CSV table of C-alpha atoms in Angstrom, one decimal:
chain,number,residue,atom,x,y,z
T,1,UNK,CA,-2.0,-16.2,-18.6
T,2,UNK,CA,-1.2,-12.5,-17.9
T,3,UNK,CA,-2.7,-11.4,-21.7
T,4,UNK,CA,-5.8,-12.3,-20.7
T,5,UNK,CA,-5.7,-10.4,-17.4
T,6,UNK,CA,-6.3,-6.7,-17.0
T,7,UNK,CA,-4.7,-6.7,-13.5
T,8,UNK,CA,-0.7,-7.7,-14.6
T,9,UNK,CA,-1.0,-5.4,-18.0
T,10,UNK,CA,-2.0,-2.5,-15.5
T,11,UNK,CA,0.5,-3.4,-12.9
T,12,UNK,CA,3.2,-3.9,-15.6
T,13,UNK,CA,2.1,-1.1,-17.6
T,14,UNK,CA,2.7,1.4,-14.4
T,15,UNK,CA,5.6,0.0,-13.4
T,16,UNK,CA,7.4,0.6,-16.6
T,17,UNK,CA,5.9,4.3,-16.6
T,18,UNK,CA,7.7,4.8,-13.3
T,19,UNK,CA,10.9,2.5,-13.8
T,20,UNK,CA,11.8,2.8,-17.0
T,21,UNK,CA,13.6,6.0,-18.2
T,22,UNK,CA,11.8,8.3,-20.9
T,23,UNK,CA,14.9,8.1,-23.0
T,24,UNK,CA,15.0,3.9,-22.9
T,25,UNK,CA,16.5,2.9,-26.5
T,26,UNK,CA,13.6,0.9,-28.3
T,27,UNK,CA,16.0,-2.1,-27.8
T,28,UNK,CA,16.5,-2.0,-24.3
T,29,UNK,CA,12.9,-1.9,-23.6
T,30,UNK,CA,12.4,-5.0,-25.7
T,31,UNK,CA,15.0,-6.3,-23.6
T,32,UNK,CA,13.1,-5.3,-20.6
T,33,UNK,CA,9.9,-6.8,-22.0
T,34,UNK,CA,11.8,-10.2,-23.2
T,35,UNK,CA,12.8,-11.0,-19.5
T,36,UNK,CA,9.5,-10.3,-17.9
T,37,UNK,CA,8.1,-12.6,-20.5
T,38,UNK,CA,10.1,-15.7,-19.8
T,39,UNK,CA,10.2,-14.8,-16.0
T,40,UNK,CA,6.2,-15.1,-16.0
T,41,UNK,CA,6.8,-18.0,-17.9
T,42,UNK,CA,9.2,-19.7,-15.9
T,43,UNK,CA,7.3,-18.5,-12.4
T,44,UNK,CA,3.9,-19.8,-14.1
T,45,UNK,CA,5.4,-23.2,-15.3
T,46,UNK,CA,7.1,-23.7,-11.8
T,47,UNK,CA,3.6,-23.4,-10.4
T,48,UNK,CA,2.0,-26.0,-12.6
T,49,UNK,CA,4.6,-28.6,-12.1
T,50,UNK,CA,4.5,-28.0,-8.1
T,51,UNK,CA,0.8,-28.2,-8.3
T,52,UNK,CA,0.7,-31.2,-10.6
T,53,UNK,CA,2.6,-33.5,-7.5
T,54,UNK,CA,0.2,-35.3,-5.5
T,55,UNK,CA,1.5,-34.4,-2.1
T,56,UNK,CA,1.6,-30.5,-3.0
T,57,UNK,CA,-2.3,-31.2,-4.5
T,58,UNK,CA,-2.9,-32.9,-0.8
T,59,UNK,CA,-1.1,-30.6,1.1
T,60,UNK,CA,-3.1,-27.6,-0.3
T,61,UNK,CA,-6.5,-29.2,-0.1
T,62,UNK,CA,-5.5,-29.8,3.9
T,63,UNK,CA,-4.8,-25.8,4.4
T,64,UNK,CA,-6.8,-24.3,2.0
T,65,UNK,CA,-9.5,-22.9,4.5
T,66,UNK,CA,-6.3,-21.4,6.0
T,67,UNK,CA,-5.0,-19.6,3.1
T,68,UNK,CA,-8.6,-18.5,2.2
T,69,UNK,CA,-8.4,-17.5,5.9
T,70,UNK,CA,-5.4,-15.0,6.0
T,71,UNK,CA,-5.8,-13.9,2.1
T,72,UNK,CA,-9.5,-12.7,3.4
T,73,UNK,CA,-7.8,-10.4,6.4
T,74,UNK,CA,-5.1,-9.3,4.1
T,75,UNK,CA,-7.4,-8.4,1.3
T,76,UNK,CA,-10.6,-6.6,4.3
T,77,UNK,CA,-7.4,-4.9,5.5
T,78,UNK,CA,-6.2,-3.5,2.5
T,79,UNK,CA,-9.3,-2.3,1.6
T,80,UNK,CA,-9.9,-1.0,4.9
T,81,UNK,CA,-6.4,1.4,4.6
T,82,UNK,CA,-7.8,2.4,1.4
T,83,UNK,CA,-11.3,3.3,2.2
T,84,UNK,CA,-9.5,5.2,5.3
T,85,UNK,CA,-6.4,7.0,3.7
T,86,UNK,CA,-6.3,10.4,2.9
T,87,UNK,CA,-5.8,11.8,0.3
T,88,UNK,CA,-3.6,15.4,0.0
């Protein structure tokens, strides 16, 4: 799911540019690599089992408008503090 997403290679690609030392032995960083993979894997196939249960599918349907609600004012707000931040 993540390869064909622009959004995690970005996010991942930065956050190895900033965590992940210069002088990393090419084995370690496959290392590094290795347990992201089969974390998003594990994370992503968690979901889909959750999901796949009736009462989760019911229980999400029921307090969808909800989520939608607060992702909405987390998302306006987040822009907002970007559009006002400045910069220096």
């Amino acid at each position: 799911m993540h390869l064909t997403n622009p959004k995690p290679i970005l996010f991942f690609g930065s956050l190895y540019a900033i965590g992940v030392p210069p002088q990393t032995s090419p084995h370690t960083l496959l290392i590094i690599i290795a347990a992201m993979a089969l974390q998003s894997t594990l994370v992503f196939a968690g979901y889909a089992l959750l999901f796949s249960s009736a009462p989760a599918v019911r229980a999400y349907l029921r307090l969808r408008r909800w989520f939608e609600g607060l992702f909405a004012l987390a998302f306006g707000y987040a822009g907002f503090k970007i559009l006002t931040a400045r910069l220096s």
